[in-house]
Coordinates of N, CA and C in Angstrom, one line a residue:
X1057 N -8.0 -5.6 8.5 CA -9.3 -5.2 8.2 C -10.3 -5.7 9.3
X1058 N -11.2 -5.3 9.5 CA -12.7 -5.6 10.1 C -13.6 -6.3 9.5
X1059 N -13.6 -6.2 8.3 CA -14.3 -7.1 7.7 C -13.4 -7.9 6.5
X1060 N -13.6 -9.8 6.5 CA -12.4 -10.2 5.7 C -13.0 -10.3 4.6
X1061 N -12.3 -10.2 3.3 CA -12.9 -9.9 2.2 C -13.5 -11.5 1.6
X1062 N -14.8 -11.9 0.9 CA -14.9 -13.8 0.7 C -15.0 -13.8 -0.7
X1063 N -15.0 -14.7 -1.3 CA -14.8 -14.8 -2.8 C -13.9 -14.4 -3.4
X1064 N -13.1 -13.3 -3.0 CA -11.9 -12.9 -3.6 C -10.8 -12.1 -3.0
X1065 N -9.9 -12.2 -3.3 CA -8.6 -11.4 -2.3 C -9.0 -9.8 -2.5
X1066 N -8.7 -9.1 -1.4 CA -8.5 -7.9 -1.7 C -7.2 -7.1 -2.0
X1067 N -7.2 -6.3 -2.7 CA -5.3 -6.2 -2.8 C -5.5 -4.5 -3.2
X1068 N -4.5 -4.2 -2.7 CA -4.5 -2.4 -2.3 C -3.1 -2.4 -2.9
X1069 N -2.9 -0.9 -4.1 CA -1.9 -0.6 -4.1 C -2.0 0.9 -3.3
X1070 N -0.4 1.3 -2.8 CA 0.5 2.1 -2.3 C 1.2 3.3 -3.5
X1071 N 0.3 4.8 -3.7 CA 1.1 5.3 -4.5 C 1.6 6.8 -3.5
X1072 N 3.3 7.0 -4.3 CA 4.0 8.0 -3.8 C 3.9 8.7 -4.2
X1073 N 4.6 10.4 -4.0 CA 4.1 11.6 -4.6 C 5.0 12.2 -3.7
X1074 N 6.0 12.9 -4.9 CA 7.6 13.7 -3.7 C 6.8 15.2 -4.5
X1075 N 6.0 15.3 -5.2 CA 5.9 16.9 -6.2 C 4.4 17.2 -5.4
X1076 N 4.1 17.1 -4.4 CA 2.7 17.4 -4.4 C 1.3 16.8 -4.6
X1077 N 1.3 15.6 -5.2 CA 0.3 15.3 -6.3 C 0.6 15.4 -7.5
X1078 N 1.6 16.0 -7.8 CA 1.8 17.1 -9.4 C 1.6 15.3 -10.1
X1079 N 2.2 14.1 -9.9 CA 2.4 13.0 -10.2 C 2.4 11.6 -8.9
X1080 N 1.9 10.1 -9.3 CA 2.6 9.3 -8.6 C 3.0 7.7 -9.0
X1081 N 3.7 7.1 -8.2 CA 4.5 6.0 -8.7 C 3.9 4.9 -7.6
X1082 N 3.7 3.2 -7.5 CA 3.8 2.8 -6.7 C 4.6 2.4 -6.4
X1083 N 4.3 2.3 -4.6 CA 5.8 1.6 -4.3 C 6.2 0.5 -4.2
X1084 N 5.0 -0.6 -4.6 CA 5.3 -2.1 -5.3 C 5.7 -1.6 -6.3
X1085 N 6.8 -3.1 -6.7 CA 6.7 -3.7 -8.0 C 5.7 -3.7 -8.8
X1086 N 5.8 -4.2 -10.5 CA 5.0 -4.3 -11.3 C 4.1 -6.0 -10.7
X1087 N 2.6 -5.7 -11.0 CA 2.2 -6.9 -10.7 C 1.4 -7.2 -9.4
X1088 N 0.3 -7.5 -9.7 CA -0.8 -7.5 -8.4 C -0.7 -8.6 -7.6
X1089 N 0.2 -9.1 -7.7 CA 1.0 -10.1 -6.4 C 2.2 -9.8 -5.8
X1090 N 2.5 -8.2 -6.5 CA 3.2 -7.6 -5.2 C 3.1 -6.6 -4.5
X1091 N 2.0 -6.4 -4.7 CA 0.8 -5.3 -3.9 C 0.5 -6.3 -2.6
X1092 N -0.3 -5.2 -2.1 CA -0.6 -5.8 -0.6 C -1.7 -6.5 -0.6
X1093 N -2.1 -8.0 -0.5 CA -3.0 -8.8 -1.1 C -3.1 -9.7 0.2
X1094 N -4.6 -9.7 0.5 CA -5.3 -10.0 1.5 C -5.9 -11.4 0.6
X1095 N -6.1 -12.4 1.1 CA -6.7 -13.6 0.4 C -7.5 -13.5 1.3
X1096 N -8.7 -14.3 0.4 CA -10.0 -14.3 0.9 C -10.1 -15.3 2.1
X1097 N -11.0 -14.3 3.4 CA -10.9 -14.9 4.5 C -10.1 -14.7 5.5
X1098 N -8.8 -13.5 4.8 CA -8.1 -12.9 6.1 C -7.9 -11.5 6.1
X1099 N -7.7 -11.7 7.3 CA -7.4 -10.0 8.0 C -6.1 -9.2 7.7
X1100 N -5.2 -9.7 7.4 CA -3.7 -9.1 7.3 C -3.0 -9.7 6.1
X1101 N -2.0 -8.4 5.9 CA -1.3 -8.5 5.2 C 0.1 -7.9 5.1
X1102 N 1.0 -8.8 4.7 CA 2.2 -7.8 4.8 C 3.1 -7.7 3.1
X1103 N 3.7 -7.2 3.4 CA 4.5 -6.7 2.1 C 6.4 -6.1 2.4
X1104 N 7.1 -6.8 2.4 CA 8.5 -5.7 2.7 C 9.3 -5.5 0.9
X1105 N 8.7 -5.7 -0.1 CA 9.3 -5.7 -1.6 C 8.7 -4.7 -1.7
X1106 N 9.4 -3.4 -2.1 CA 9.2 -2.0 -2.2 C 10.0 -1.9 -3.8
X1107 N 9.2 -1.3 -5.0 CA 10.3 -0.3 -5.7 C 10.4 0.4 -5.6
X1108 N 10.6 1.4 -4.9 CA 11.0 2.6 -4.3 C 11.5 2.2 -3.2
X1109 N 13.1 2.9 -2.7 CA 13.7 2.4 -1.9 C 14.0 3.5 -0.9
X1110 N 13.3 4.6 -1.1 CA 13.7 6.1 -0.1 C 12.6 6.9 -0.5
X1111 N 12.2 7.3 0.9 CA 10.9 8.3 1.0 C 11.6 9.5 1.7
X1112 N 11.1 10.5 1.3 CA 11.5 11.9 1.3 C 10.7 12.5 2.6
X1113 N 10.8 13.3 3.4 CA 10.2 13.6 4.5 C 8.9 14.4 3.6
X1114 N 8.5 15.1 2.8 CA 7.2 15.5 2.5 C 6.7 14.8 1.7
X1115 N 6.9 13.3 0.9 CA 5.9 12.8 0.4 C 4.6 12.7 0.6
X1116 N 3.8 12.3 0.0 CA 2.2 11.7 0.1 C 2.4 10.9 -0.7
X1117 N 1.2 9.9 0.0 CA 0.7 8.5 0.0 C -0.7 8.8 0.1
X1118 N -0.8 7.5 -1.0 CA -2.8 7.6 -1.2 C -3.0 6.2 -1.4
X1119 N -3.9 5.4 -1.6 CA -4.2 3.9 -1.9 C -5.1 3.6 -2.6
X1120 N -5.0 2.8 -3.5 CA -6.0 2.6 -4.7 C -6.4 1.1 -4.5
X1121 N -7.6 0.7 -4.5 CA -8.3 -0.6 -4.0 C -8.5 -1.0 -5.3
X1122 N -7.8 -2.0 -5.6 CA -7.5 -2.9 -7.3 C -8.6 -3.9 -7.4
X1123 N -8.9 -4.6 -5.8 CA -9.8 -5.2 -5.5 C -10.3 -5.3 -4.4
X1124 N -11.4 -6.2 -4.0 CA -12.3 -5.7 -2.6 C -13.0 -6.7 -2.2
X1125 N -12.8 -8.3 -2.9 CA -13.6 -9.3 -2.5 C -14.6 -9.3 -3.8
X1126 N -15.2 -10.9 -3.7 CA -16.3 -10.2 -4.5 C -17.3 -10.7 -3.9
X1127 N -17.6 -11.6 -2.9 CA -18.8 -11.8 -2.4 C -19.2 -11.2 -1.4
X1128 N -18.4 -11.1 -0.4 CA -18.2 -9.6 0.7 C -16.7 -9.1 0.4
X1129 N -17.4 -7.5 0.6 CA -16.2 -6.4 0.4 C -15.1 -6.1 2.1
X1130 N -13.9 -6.8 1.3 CA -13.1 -6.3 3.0 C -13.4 -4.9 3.3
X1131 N -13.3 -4.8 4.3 CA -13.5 -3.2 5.0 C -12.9 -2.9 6.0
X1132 N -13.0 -1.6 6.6 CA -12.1 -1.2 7.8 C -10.5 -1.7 7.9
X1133 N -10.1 -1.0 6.8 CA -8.7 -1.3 6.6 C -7.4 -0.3 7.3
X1134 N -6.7 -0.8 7.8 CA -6.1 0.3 8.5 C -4.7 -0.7 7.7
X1135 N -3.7 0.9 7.3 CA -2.4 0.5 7.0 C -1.6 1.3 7.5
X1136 N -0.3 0.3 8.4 CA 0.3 0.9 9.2 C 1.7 1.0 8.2
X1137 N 2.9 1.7 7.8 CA 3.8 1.7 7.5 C 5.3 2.1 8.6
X1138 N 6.0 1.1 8.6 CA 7.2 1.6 9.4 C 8.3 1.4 8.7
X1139 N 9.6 2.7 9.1 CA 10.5 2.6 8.6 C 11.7 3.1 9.1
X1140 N 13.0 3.6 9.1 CA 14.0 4.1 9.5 C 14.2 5.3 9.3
X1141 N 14.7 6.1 9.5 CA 15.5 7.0 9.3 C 17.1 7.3 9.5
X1142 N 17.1 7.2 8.3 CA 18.7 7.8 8.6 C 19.4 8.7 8.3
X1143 N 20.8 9.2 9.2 CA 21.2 10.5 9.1 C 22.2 10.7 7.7
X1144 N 22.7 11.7 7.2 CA 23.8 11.9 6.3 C 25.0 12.3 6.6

């Protein structure tokens, strides 16, 4: 982020969507400590605990801000996702 969130962590969940939108799931686990959770005062965050263990080549991804700080709001969040591909 560009701006680090103070008073409180910010924490973003990750949701998937293999139908369009029609529906979505996240790809954390249950539980907002296993979402992607920025403590207050820092810029990064990582996460490699996925329930969801395979992404489909036309998924969508959207992100839902659970939290944001609460004395300053983190901002300018960029999330980068990398992964493999494999053949069959």
């Amino acid at each position: 982020v560009r701006t680090a969130p103070t008073g409180a962590s910010l924490i973003v969940d990750i949701f998937r969507s293999s139908n369009q939108g029609g529906s979505w799931a996240s790809i954390f686990p249950a539980g907002n400590a296993n979402k992607l959770v920025l403590t207050a005062g820092s810029k990064v965050a990582a996460n490699t605990t996925f329930a969801i263990s395979t992404f489909n080549r036309n998924d969508i991804f959207r992100t839902d801000y659970l939290q944001v700080g609460s004395t300053v709001s983190g901002g300018g969040i960029l999330i980068m996702m990398n992964g493999k591909v494999y053949s069959l």
